[in-house]
Amino acid sequence: MKNATSNKHKILFIIFFLLNLNLIFAQNTLKAIIKNEKTKETITNVSVFLEGNKNASVPDENGLVIIENIPDGKQTIIFDAIGYRKKEKTLLFPLNDAIEIFLEPTAEELEEVKVTSTTRSSRTIKNIPTRIETIASGELDEKSSMQPGNIKMLLTESTGIQTQQTSQVSGSASIRIQGLDGKYTQLLQDGFPLYSGFASGLSILQIPPLNLKRVEVIKGSTSTLYGGGAIAGLINLITKEPTDTREISFLANINQTQALDLSGFYAEKYKKSGLTIYASSNSQKAYDVNNDGFSDIPKFNRYTISPKFFYYPNEKITFSLGVNAGFEKRIGGDMQVIDNKSDATHTFFERNNSNRYSIQAKFEKTFDNKNILTIKNSVGYFNRKIEKQTYNFEGQQVATFTEANYLIPNEKSEWNLGANLVSDNFKQINLVADKLDYYNATFGIFAQNNLNITEKFILESGLRLDISNRSDVFVLPRLSILYKINEKLSSRFGGGLGYKSPTIFSEETEEKAFQNINSLDFSKINPEKSYGLNADVNYKTTIFDEVSFAVNQMFFYTIIKNPLVLNPVPSTVNYAFENANGNIETKGFETNVKLRFEDISCYIGYTYIDAQRNFDNNSIVNPLTAKHRINANLMYEWEEKLRIAYEVFYVGNQYLTNNEKVRDYWVMGVSGEYKFKYFSIFLNLENFLDSRQSKWDNMYSGTIQNPKFREVYTPTDGFILNGGIKIKL
């Protein structure tokens, strides 16, 4: 009887074993790295579980999650995180490799991005009284498909920002924020001022977007941290850094105007070191859209390389050393001259040859008490030669930036203390009697505090003291306040003083190719000074539990007293800088609305600018500043594979320098991209309405040998069809 019972148990065990044999030998493991779809950064606060099993796993500090004991066949894995849309992914097991999962952030999650590089703060955007706009990597990736060679389009399509073309022949352009000329905007890379002065006219044309992680924009005076030059605001280009996951990407693009863009990026973090390398080649044939014999798009060849080395001796110390080098040859003008077919009639051209070199070093140490010491230095060299048939101009600029910054982050009160030294040395090389040489140097100290007055009120106060090499002393206070009315509604208000030291570089001198410009007489001119105010209301919610809705309404006011303007010198053909008797005043508002429903997103932005020049008791509209601008974007994304976008821009009437009123115009574009496992293909139809100035105006007057070009107020290149391939390994 005992043996029979024992045999019975053995038989039952064998049957049970056979029934579950498939399960025993068919258990799988999922390895997934979870990332933010917009920033491509890893996420750790995610719950991951198999459908029907609520036992969740969470990623480690590198965003890697592991789930074991998954049966063969189709299985649904659920990824759920606060601030992100829940994602259900059906996978076929067994899987051989680890996969990447991208979660789409809601509008609220984007506020969690820390912007230490721009604000020198450890706090997130939603906890900083300064209003900061970010362009995340997802949008940068989209724009790189539209204009892979530079960041001009990226900035043009931002509310309140205008890229103003200053030369029809060379295509040079400047960045205007809220109606103020480009010289009042500071352009940074990783917090280093690399693109100002002599380089500014070509800078946005020579910065490609492939190696950018995000872009941070502050509108209005930011002089507490950055000193002179940031009267209108600043744009900080944040480059990618190495992570534990290696990144290799390539981009190739062509268009119907015979442009070719080739670029590559590599990034990888090793045990105690890391490396990023960016390299690109951009070329363009001269293109005459309206067949008037002059180039509407100049011919150029440009090569760029930017390696950056990182060293991590321990978890609390980071050292980086980066080098940027760029070389460009650019020529525009008479198409026959460009094609080496010049004769006695066809002689006009403008050639720009430029070389750019810079080096940036940064040391950062985090102490046991969480305080952070940052020391950084950059040296930049820029050489540019401008040649015309009867004129040439060549100069070189050496700019340095050195700063020590100490951050004391506390939950209640955060202090930011620092000092920096900035220099700008320009020398004209070609032999002339009156050279445009100058040297500016400024030493500054600053202190900024973020104070949580209550849970709803955060106060940011700052003070900067600058002393120039001409013994000018600038005291720059700044104050901002953030009021969190509730979880969905908040408001900011702030203001501060600013200044700008005199230089010979402006939109007017760039347009004249620095010809017939008198040197600066520092005994007769003074630095420009400003004050500005801004306020905004920000509201975010979810409608019908399906549609995310966000609106931001911002108001601004800036006045620049006795601005430096370029005036004709009586009885000569020359021009000289003088302090105007009066001010430049700009005021207005920006409205931004964002909607998202499942795979469809919509963005609408409107800018109203009233910019006036109030000189000698007379007021005129600031030239080339439209009162009304609208930009809108409608995009559909399907399963991270297909993206289709439609964009439309409206620019209202403007006034030229001679006070002539010119027409408004619309620009529309359509783009699409389809992603495969390791590559994607893209196609873009930009400005398919072919809105361009030459359709409405003659672009020049005078003779073919000596043309006088009209001021540029609309696109000159017309319709652009481009396409290409992006590879990511």
XYZ file of C-alpha atoms in Angstrom:
729
model
C 0.000 0.000 0.000
C 2.851 2.315 0.886
C 4.679 1.571 -2.386
C 1.487 2.137 -4.373
C 1.019 5.566 -2.772
C 4.641 6.432 -3.467
C 4.314 5.393 -7.105
C 1.143 7.447 -7.389
C 2.951 10.554 -6.128
C 5.763 9.981 -8.614
C 3.305 9.674 -11.486
C 1.538 12.917 -10.449
C 4.892 14.710 -10.227
C 5.893 13.515 -13.714
C 2.551 14.641 -15.152
C 2.904 18.055 -13.458
C 6.477 18.357 -14.714
C 5.470 17.505 -18.290
C 2.596 19.984 -18.222
C 4.904 22.813 -17.124
C 7.939 21.768 -19.134
C 7.215 24.407 -21.758
C 7.011 27.122 -19.130
C 10.228 25.998 -17.437
C 12.245 26.183 -20.620
C 10.468 29.156 -22.158
C 11.056 31.928 -19.650
C 12.609 35.083 -21.112
C 14.290 38.205 -19.802
C 13.571 41.733 -20.996
C 16.325 44.320 -20.829
C 15.211 47.837 -21.723
C 16.780 51.262 -21.460
C 14.100 53.890 -20.885
C 14.590 57.415 -22.224
C 12.793 60.729 -22.497
C 11.484 60.998 -26.070
C 12.263 64.730 -26.257
C 15.634 65.011 -24.515
C 16.854 61.432 -25.147
C 18.038 61.340 -21.505
C 17.519 58.197 -19.436
C 14.616 58.003 -16.954
C 14.707 56.229 -13.616
C 11.307 56.950 -12.018
C 9.360 54.429 -14.136
C 7.218 51.450 -13.178
C 7.603 48.577 -15.673
C 5.514 45.413 -15.518
C 4.082 42.600 -17.618
C 0.385 43.000 -18.417
C -1.648 41.011 -15.923
C 1.155 41.098 -13.356
C 1.298 44.189 -11.152
C 4.710 43.338 -9.668
C 6.615 46.297 -11.094
C 10.322 46.674 -11.738
C 12.113 50.021 -11.837
C 15.190 51.099 -13.828
C 18.594 51.512 -12.235
C 20.540 54.785 -12.203
C 21.419 54.281 -15.889
C 17.788 53.841 -16.970
C 18.171 50.052 -17.425
C 15.279 47.846 -16.306
C 15.311 44.020 -16.225
C 12.195 41.819 -16.095
C 12.618 38.049 -15.860
C 10.350 35.025 -16.306
C 8.496 36.288 -19.369
C 6.800 33.517 -21.434
C 7.386 33.011 -25.153
C 5.161 34.720 -27.699
C 3.534 38.128 -27.836
C 3.556 39.887 -24.476
C 2.474 43.402 -23.541
C 4.835 45.402 -21.324
C 3.519 48.526 -19.582
C 5.695 51.552 -18.820
C 4.208 54.081 -16.417
C 5.837 57.216 -14.982
C 4.620 60.478 -13.474
C 5.010 63.285 -16.022
C 4.946 60.901 -19.007
C 2.249 59.303 -21.100
C 1.696 55.653 -20.161
C 3.036 53.348 -22.834
C 2.014 49.785 -23.696
C 4.507 47.953 -25.892
C 3.709 44.563 -27.437
C 6.871 42.517 -27.952
C 7.522 39.086 -29.443
C 9.595 36.884 -27.134
C 12.240 35.633 -27.082
C 14.203 38.861 -27.643
C 17.894 38.683 -28.375
C 19.014 42.221 -27.549
C 18.265 45.030 -25.137
C 15.813 47.586 -26.501
C 15.289 51.327 -26.051
C 11.910 52.625 -24.929
C 11.065 56.307 -25.407
C 8.379 57.858 -23.212
C 6.621 61.008 -24.306
C 6.752 63.752 -21.667
C 3.650 65.730 -20.825
C 3.885 69.511 -20.726
C 4.394 69.395 -16.963
C 7.414 67.075 -17.172
C 9.362 69.440 -19.420
C 9.463 71.828 -16.478
C 11.616 69.306 -14.610
C 14.631 69.964 -16.840
C 17.522 71.458 -14.907
C 19.206 74.349 -16.677
C 22.370 74.757 -14.639
C 24.342 75.756 -17.743
C 22.323 78.948 -18.276
C 21.065 79.936 -14.828
C 23.959 78.443 -12.793
C 21.223 76.991 -10.581
C 20.485 73.461 -9.378
C 16.748 74.087 -9.528
C 14.328 73.018 -12.246
C 12.644 75.400 -14.673
C 9.351 75.422 -12.784
C 11.146 76.544 -9.608
C 13.167 79.397 -11.142
C 11.650 82.920 -11.256
C 13.557 83.700 -14.472
C 11.463 82.771 -17.508
C 13.385 80.194 -19.561
C 12.329 78.663 -22.867
C 13.870 75.363 -23.903
C 14.055 73.746 -27.322
C 14.515 70.051 -26.550
C 16.462 67.504 -28.574
C 13.302 66.096 -30.175
C 12.527 69.433 -31.802
C 16.206 69.927 -32.655
C 16.138 66.571 -34.421
C 13.103 67.688 -36.420
C 14.705 71.016 -37.420
C 17.958 69.326 -38.413
C 15.969 67.633 -41.174
C 14.764 70.973 -42.483
C 18.030 72.922 -42.448
C 20.934 70.642 -41.475
C 23.666 73.184 -42.220
C 22.906 75.819 -39.556
C 20.537 76.938 -36.799
C 18.956 79.853 -38.676
C 15.594 78.128 -39.195
C 15.547 76.806 -35.640
C 15.708 80.356 -34.264
C 13.471 81.907 -36.930
C 10.604 79.620 -35.921
C 10.702 80.650 -32.237
C 8.212 83.200 -30.938
C 9.719 86.637 -30.366
C 12.954 85.817 -32.229
C 13.777 87.119 -35.705
C 16.796 86.257 -37.844
C 17.481 89.357 -39.902
C 19.445 88.922 -43.127
C 21.932 91.792 -43.347
C 23.405 91.120 -46.785
C 21.671 89.820 -49.894
C 25.024 88.948 -51.455
C 26.780 87.073 -48.620
C 23.647 85.957 -46.775
C 24.939 87.171 -43.388
C 22.301 87.449 -40.669
C 21.805 88.523 -37.062
C 19.500 87.432 -34.238
C 16.888 89.879 -32.991
C 14.916 89.309 -29.805
C 11.717 91.294 -29.198
C 12.506 93.887 -31.847
C 16.017 94.851 -30.715
C 18.993 94.766 -33.083
C 21.208 91.693 -33.132
C 24.096 93.333 -31.249
C 21.957 93.250 -28.076
C 21.571 89.438 -28.127
C 24.246 87.247 -26.553
C 24.901 83.892 -28.219
C 26.554 81.253 -26.024
C 27.672 77.650 -26.327
C 27.652 75.693 -23.062
C 27.790 79.034 -21.238
C 30.818 80.305 -23.198
C 30.477 83.493 -25.337
C 31.987 82.208 -28.606
C 30.068 83.912 -31.419
C 30.058 87.684 -30.845
C 31.704 90.698 -32.473
C 33.286 90.219 -35.895
C 31.942 86.641 -36.046
C 28.323 87.535 -35.281
C 27.211 88.204 -38.871
C 28.132 84.662 -39.926
C 27.685 82.829 -36.610
C 24.168 81.442 -36.995
C 25.076 80.391 -40.554
C 28.066 78.404 -39.304
C 26.547 76.526 -36.327
C 25.017 73.157 -37.317
C 22.451 71.501 -34.996
C 23.466 67.810 -35.045
C 25.578 67.916 -31.855
C 23.116 70.029 -29.846
C 21.333 68.536 -26.850
C 18.964 71.465 -26.331
C 18.737 75.250 -26.659
C 17.889 77.545 -23.754
C 16.530 81.053 -24.325
C 16.128 83.889 -21.831
C 14.432 87.030 -23.139
C 15.153 90.335 -21.458
C 18.199 91.544 -19.565
C 20.332 88.798 -17.989
C 23.255 91.014 -17.035
C 23.593 89.761 -13.447
C 25.225 86.533 -14.585
C 26.528 87.504 -18.017
C 27.412 91.210 -17.843
C 27.306 93.485 -20.870
C 25.724 92.496 -24.160
C 22.663 90.572 -22.951
C 20.231 93.517 -23.103
C 17.688 91.787 -25.344
C 18.433 88.322 -23.962
C 20.631 85.322 -24.549
C 20.575 82.049 -26.443
C 22.612 79.208 -24.961
C 23.404 76.237 -27.216
C 23.893 73.145 -25.047
C 25.978 70.450 -26.729
C 25.664 66.726 -26.080
C 27.820 65.011 -23.476
C 28.919 61.370 -23.404
C 26.717 58.814 -21.630
C 27.123 55.139 -20.810
C 25.290 54.369 -24.040
C 27.455 55.057 -27.068
C 25.988 57.375 -29.696
C 27.053 57.368 -33.344
C 25.030 59.398 -35.832
C 25.445 60.575 -39.409
C 23.416 62.945 -41.551
C 23.434 63.525 -45.307
C 21.245 66.139 -46.988
C 20.843 67.575 -50.501
C 18.467 70.091 -52.074
C 17.489 71.381 -55.477
C 19.812 74.416 -55.166
C 22.783 72.006 -55.137
C 23.511 72.159 -51.420
C 25.219 69.190 -49.778
C 25.432 68.701 -46.005
C 27.418 65.854 -44.462
C 27.915 65.573 -40.717
C 28.737 62.989 -38.085
C 28.696 62.784 -34.296
C 30.241 60.312 -31.867
C 29.884 60.223 -28.073
C 30.840 57.623 -25.512
C 31.631 57.517 -21.826
C 34.354 55.167 -20.656
C 35.230 54.305 -17.047
C 36.836 57.589 -16.036
C 36.774 59.477 -19.290
C 34.515 60.406 -22.141
C 34.709 61.773 -25.650
C 32.490 63.576 -28.150
C 33.501 64.371 -31.721
C 31.482 66.382 -34.197
C 32.571 66.931 -37.810
C 30.759 68.370 -40.815
C 31.182 69.443 -44.409
C 28.679 71.909 -45.879
C 28.704 73.178 -49.438
C 26.398 75.217 -51.650
C 26.482 76.271 -55.296
C 25.533 79.865 -56.084
C 21.827 80.055 -56.919
C 19.960 82.814 -58.758
C 16.267 82.392 -57.972
C 14.866 85.340 -59.957
C 17.329 85.225 -62.879
C 18.521 88.804 -62.428
C 22.158 87.770 -62.763
C 22.997 88.062 -59.051
C 23.158 85.248 -56.507
C 20.268 84.959 -54.076
C 22.107 82.137 -52.306
C 25.904 82.525 -52.154
C 28.373 79.812 -53.008
C 30.252 78.425 -50.005
C 32.320 75.544 -48.707
C 32.615 75.036 -44.955
C 34.366 72.460 -42.768
C 33.875 72.115 -39.018
C 35.365 69.836 -36.385
C 34.685 69.918 -32.640
C 36.251 67.261 -30.391
C 35.649 67.426 -26.629
C 37.347 65.329 -23.943
C 35.885 64.603 -20.489
C 37.702 63.289 -17.417
C 35.965 61.979 -14.271
C 38.594 61.168 -11.599
C 35.744 60.451 -9.171
C 31.999 60.949 -8.849
C 32.392 64.531 -7.609
C 34.831 65.992 -10.131
C 34.387 66.599 -13.866
C 36.911 68.166 -16.200
C 36.263 68.914 -19.866
C 38.386 70.320 -22.652
C 36.877 71.169 -26.024
C 38.200 72.556 -29.288
C 36.190 74.117 -32.122
C 37.646 74.740 -35.570
C 35.804 76.020 -38.623
C 36.882 77.117 -42.089
C 34.633 78.693 -44.686
C 34.979 80.247 -48.158
C 31.886 82.165 -49.279
C 31.270 84.225 -52.416
C 28.206 85.981 -53.785
C 27.405 88.586 -56.414
C 27.407 88.445 -60.205
C 26.797 84.854 -61.293
C 29.309 85.139 -64.135
C 32.022 86.284 -61.739
C 31.239 83.402 -59.390
C 31.513 81.007 -62.351
C 34.922 82.539 -63.274
C 33.479 84.193 -66.393
C 34.026 87.850 -65.461
C 34.546 90.505 -68.137
C 34.442 94.284 -68.403
C 30.692 94.299 -67.672
C 30.437 91.543 -65.082
C 32.786 92.478 -62.235
C 30.782 92.647 -59.003
C 31.375 90.130 -56.212
C 31.725 89.867 -52.437
C 33.978 87.182 -51.011
C 34.107 86.198 -47.321
C 36.851 83.851 -46.149
C 36.775 83.060 -42.440
C 38.658 80.873 -39.963
C 37.441 80.171 -36.446
C 39.368 78.499 -33.621
C 38.388 78.276 -29.968
C 39.231 76.225 -26.915
C 37.077 75.776 -23.798
C 38.119 74.259 -20.477
C 35.817 73.575 -17.530
C 36.430 72.176 -14.041
C 33.532 71.279 -11.746
C 33.704 69.874 -8.222
C 30.795 68.906 -5.984
C 31.599 68.965 -2.268
C 30.162 66.731 0.440
C 27.724 69.493 1.440
C 26.408 69.607 -2.193
C 28.088 72.953 -2.910
C 29.512 73.199 -6.436
C 32.646 75.013 -7.594
C 32.933 75.708 -11.329
C 35.959 77.231 -13.046
C 35.955 77.750 -16.795
C 37.993 79.482 -19.446
C 37.721 79.985 -23.183
C 39.907 81.612 -25.802
C 38.508 82.303 -29.256
C 40.200 83.461 -32.438
C 38.279 84.604 -35.513
C 39.775 85.842 -38.777
C 37.674 87.118 -41.653
C 38.608 88.665 -44.985
C 36.022 90.529 -47.093
C 36.893 91.236 -50.710
C 35.088 93.268 -53.376
C 36.289 94.344 -56.803
C 37.607 97.709 -55.488
C 37.702 97.129 -51.726
C 38.935 94.686 -49.116
C 38.678 94.460 -45.367
C 40.431 91.963 -43.104
C 40.460 91.694 -39.356
C 41.106 89.298 -36.525
C 39.436 89.126 -33.151
C 40.729 87.419 -30.025
C 38.200 87.047 -27.206
C 38.763 85.498 -23.782
C 36.416 84.505 -20.990
C 37.423 83.353 -17.501
C 35.015 82.697 -14.636
C 34.892 81.175 -11.172
C 31.459 80.346 -9.820
C 30.422 78.915 -6.439
C 26.909 77.499 -6.028
C 25.427 76.924 -2.560
C 22.195 74.979 -3.157
C 19.777 74.695 -0.277
C 16.105 73.837 -0.315
C 15.113 77.172 1.246
C 17.744 79.530 -0.105
C 20.251 79.076 -2.928
C 23.289 81.348 -3.412
C 25.303 81.826 -6.570
C 28.561 83.759 -6.183
C 31.130 84.443 -8.863
C 33.649 86.617 -10.664
C 34.743 86.782 -14.275
C 37.071 88.560 -16.666
C 36.056 89.150 -20.284
C 38.245 90.640 -23.022
C 37.705 91.497 -26.688
C 40.638 92.553 -28.865
C 40.005 93.439 -32.533
C 42.688 94.400 -35.051
C 42.233 95.405 -38.662
C 44.935 93.746 -40.751
C 44.724 95.417 -44.146
C 46.726 98.647 -44.493
C 44.559 101.761 -44.115
C 45.097 105.120 -42.452
C 42.198 104.875 -39.994
C 42.048 101.343 -38.595
C 39.008 100.091 -36.700
C 41.065 98.541 -33.881
C 39.731 98.498 -30.333
C 40.244 96.658 -27.054
C 37.565 96.074 -24.396
C 38.128 94.316 -21.071
C 35.762 94.009 -18.124
C 36.152 92.526 -14.653
C 32.962 91.690 -12.809
C 31.721 90.160 -9.584
C 28.172 88.967 -8.993
C 25.864 87.431 -6.422
C 22.454 85.892 -7.004
C 20.002 84.383 -4.549
C 16.907 82.211 -4.979
C 14.739 82.339 -1.872
C 11.619 80.283 -1.160
C 9.604 82.889 0.742
C 6.690 80.472 1.008
C 5.633 77.363 -0.871
C 4.029 79.628 -3.458
C 6.465 82.573 -3.619
C 10.063 82.276 -4.874
C 12.207 85.409 -5.068
C 15.317 85.728 -7.239
C 17.540 88.726 -6.583
C 20.913 89.539 -8.071
C 23.561 92.240 -8.123
C 26.541 92.635 -10.422
C 29.433 95.116 -10.364
C 31.489 95.540 -13.555
C 34.583 97.685 -14.099
C 35.879 98.249 -17.641
C 39.388 99.027 -18.865
C 38.213 102.640 -19.383
C 37.219 102.933 -15.705
C 33.500 102.708 -16.458
C 31.621 101.285 -13.463
C 28.312 99.478 -13.921
C 26.045 98.503 -11.025
C 23.430 96.039 -12.272
C 20.621 94.953 -9.931
C 18.019 92.411 -11.025
C 14.854 91.098 -9.380
C 12.370 88.367 -10.353
C 9.526 86.685 -8.523
C 7.606 83.476 -9.175
C 4.091 83.026 -7.796
C 2.649 79.497 -7.959
C -1.062 80.183 -7.777
C -1.901 76.485 -7.924
C -0.610 73.333 -9.607
C -1.848 74.493 -13.000
C -1.372 78.256 -12.866
C 1.752 80.310 -12.163
C 3.075 83.787 -12.887
C 6.477 85.472 -13.126
C 7.517 89.110 -12.924
C 10.992 90.580 -13.168
C 13.274 93.328 -14.345
C 16.844 94.556 -14.347
C 19.478 96.885 -15.752
C 21.892 96.201 -18.596
C 24.645 97.776 -20.649
C 26.772 97.241 -23.750
C 30.328 98.445 -24.368
C 30.952 100.160 -27.737
C 32.224 98.072 -30.669
C 32.246 98.648 -34.422
C 29.995 95.650 -35.052
C 26.317 96.174 -35.837
C 23.797 95.250 -38.513
C 24.554 98.532 -40.346
C 28.329 98.032 -40.502
C 27.871 94.392 -41.489
C 25.579 95.466 -44.332
C 28.226 97.974 -45.514
C 30.993 95.346 -45.223
C 32.742 97.824 -42.841
C 33.500 100.156 -45.747
C 33.819 103.912 -45.027
C 33.420 103.403 -41.274
C 35.328 105.689 -38.919
C 37.155 104.199 -35.960
C 35.618 104.512 -32.495
C 36.396 107.721 -30.632
C 36.035 106.617 -27.013
C 36.397 110.224 -25.806
C 33.094 111.080 -27.494
C 31.000 107.932 -27.113
C 29.636 106.182 -24.043
C 28.413 102.645 -23.304
C 24.739 101.972 -23.955
C 22.568 101.434 -20.864
C 19.155 99.834 -20.527
C 16.451 98.705 -18.193
C 13.696 96.226 -18.843
C 10.631 94.580 -17.331
C 8.823 91.362 -18.184
C 5.888 89.402 -16.808
C 4.104 86.224 -17.771
C 1.222 83.934 -16.866
C 1.564 80.195 -17.439
C -1.374 77.770 -17.397
C -1.303 74.004 -18.003
C -4.035 71.427 -17.763
C -5.519 68.296 -19.309
C -8.843 68.544 -21.127
C -11.212 65.546 -21.178
C -8.382 63.424 -19.693
C -6.976 63.162 -23.217
C -5.801 66.560 -24.470
C -2.882 68.340 -22.833
C -3.241 72.116 -23.044
C -0.677 74.796 -22.167
C -0.743 78.548 -22.685
C 1.870 81.150 -21.812
C 1.152 84.867 -22.018
C 4.211 87.097 -21.676
C 4.587 90.903 -21.651
C 7.847 92.816 -22.096
C 9.213 96.349 -22.027
C 12.801 97.476 -22.683
C 14.331 100.913 -23.131
C 17.919 101.655 -24.231
C 19.085 105.156 -23.355
C 21.382 107.064 -25.743
C 22.001 104.046 -27.968
C 25.012 103.926 -30.255
C 23.914 104.590 -33.841
C 25.774 104.875 -37.144
C 25.370 108.333 -38.691
C 26.823 109.877 -41.879
C 29.751 112.240 -41.369
C 28.958 115.644 -42.978
C 30.808 116.515 -46.205
C 32.248 112.970 -46.513
C 31.204 109.514 -47.647
C 32.054 108.096 -44.229
C 29.949 107.008 -41.273
C 30.692 107.264 -37.548
C 29.155 105.889 -34.343
C 27.499 108.414 -32.061
C 25.263 108.265 -29.001
C 21.768 109.201 -30.115
C 19.917 111.995 -28.370
C 17.060 109.840 -27.142
C 16.252 106.161 -26.729
C 15.107 102.952 -28.353
C 11.914 101.638 -26.787
C 10.354 98.241 -27.414
C 7.234 96.822 -25.807
C 4.741 94.124 -26.598
C 3.645 90.610 -25.776
C 3.998 86.980 -26.822
C 1.281 84.337 -26.752
C 2.148 80.631 -26.945
C -0.469 77.854 -27.057
C 0.330 74.114 -27.130
C -2.133 71.249 -27.598
C -1.519 67.511 -27.688
C -3.974 64.669 -28.360
C -2.525 61.176 -28.701
C -0.257 61.331 -31.783
C -1.245 64.851 -32.876
C 0.330 68.017 -31.500
C -0.347 71.651 -32.342
C 1.554 74.822 -31.505
C 0.479 78.425 -32.164
C 2.569 81.479 -31.326
C 1.812 85.178 -31.771
C 4.176 88.103 -31.204
C 3.220 91.772 -31.008
C 6.123 94.239 -31.022
C 5.932 98.029 -30.835
C 9.556 99.139 -31.300
C 10.299 102.854 -31.641
C 13.365 105.014 -32.146
C 12.785 108.213 -30.167
C 15.619 110.494 -31.345
C 15.718 114.308 -31.187
C 12.063 114.509 -30.119
C 10.967 112.500 -33.175
C 9.645 108.933 -33.166
C 9.905 106.398 -35.973
C 9.291 102.671 -36.091
C 12.483 100.665 -35.551
C 13.444 99.517 -39.071
C 12.818 95.927 -40.172
C 10.616 95.119 -37.179
C 7.168 93.680 -37.870
C 4.467 94.477 -35.339
C 2.676 91.191 -35.964
C 4.189 87.721 -36.316
C 2.397 84.368 -36.227
C 3.998 80.947 -36.260
C 2.102 77.667 -36.082
C 2.949 73.994 -36.309
C 0.742 70.920 -36.698
C 2.459 67.540 -36.355
C 1.422 63.896 -36.491
C 3.658 61.137 -35.093
C 2.920 57.439 -35.498
C 4.580 54.879 -33.200
C 7.917 56.711 -33.203
C 8.293 55.763 -36.870
C 6.530 58.377 -38.950
C 6.509 62.145 -38.446
C 4.605 64.567 -40.685
C 4.585 68.305 -39.910
C 2.955 71.359 -41.440
C 4.231 74.815 -40.537
C 3.026 78.301 -41.346
C 4.506 81.732 -40.577
C 3.097 85.209 -41.042
C 5.175 88.382 -40.856
C 3.322 91.707 -40.910
C 4.236 94.999 -42.513
C 7.653 96.458 -41.779
C 9.452 99.758 -42.346
C 12.852 100.085 -44.003
C 15.608 102.412 -42.796
C 14.295 105.157 -45.122
C 10.861 104.809 -43.433
C 9.337 103.095 -46.483
C 6.522 100.709 -45.551
C 6.872 97.248 -47.112
C 4.415 94.398 -47.477
C 3.566 91.464 -45.244
C 4.080 87.842 -46.297
C 3.337 84.175 -45.500
C 5.721 81.224 -45.486
C 4.520 77.606 -45.383
C 6.335 74.307 -45.240
C 5.702 70.566 -45.038
C 8.168 67.970 -43.778
C 8.149 64.239 -43.193
C 10.430 61.596 -41.746
C 10.191 57.807 -41.534
C 12.350 55.925 -39.056
C 13.709 52.423 -39.463
C 15.756 50.564 -36.848
C 19.112 52.205 -37.532
C 18.289 54.990 -39.959
C 15.601 57.360 -41.122
C 14.822 59.155 -44.354
C 13.398 62.671 -44.500
C 11.887 65.033 -47.061
C 11.166 68.740 -46.603
C 9.268 71.270 -48.739
C 10.189 74.636 -47.277
C 8.409 77.820 -48.388
C 6.337 75.959 -50.981
C 4.388 79.190 -51.672
C 7.706 80.596 -52.935
C 7.412 83.784 -50.868
C 10.452 85.896 -51.674
C 11.293 89.544 -51.974
C 12.249 89.386 -55.650
C 8.625 88.515 -56.566
C 7.525 91.973 -55.382
C 10.590 94.229 -55.624
C 13.627 94.837 -57.753
C 16.496 93.562 -55.633
C 18.984 96.169 -56.818
C 19.306 99.530 -58.555
C 22.213 101.105 -60.380
C 24.425 99.262 -62.822
C 25.570 95.652 -63.035
C 29.112 96.826 -62.265
C 28.037 98.867 -59.223
C 24.672 97.588 -57.915
C 22.904 99.112 -54.922
C 21.030 96.341 -53.158
C 17.705 96.841 -51.453
C 17.347 96.066 -47.748
C 16.246 92.480 -47.144
C 12.913 92.104 -45.334
C 11.653 88.726 -46.633
C 13.281 85.423 -47.617
C 15.410 85.684 -50.753
C 15.981 81.990 -51.450
C 12.357 81.055 -52.253
C 11.103 77.472 -52.395
C 13.514 74.810 -51.106
C 13.102 71.057 -51.589
C 15.550 68.988 -49.592
C 15.865 65.419 -48.420
C 18.328 63.007 -46.966
C 19.140 60.244 -44.537
C 20.034 60.098 -40.840
C 21.849 57.091 -39.415
C 22.006 56.249 -35.702
C 24.025 53.290 -34.470
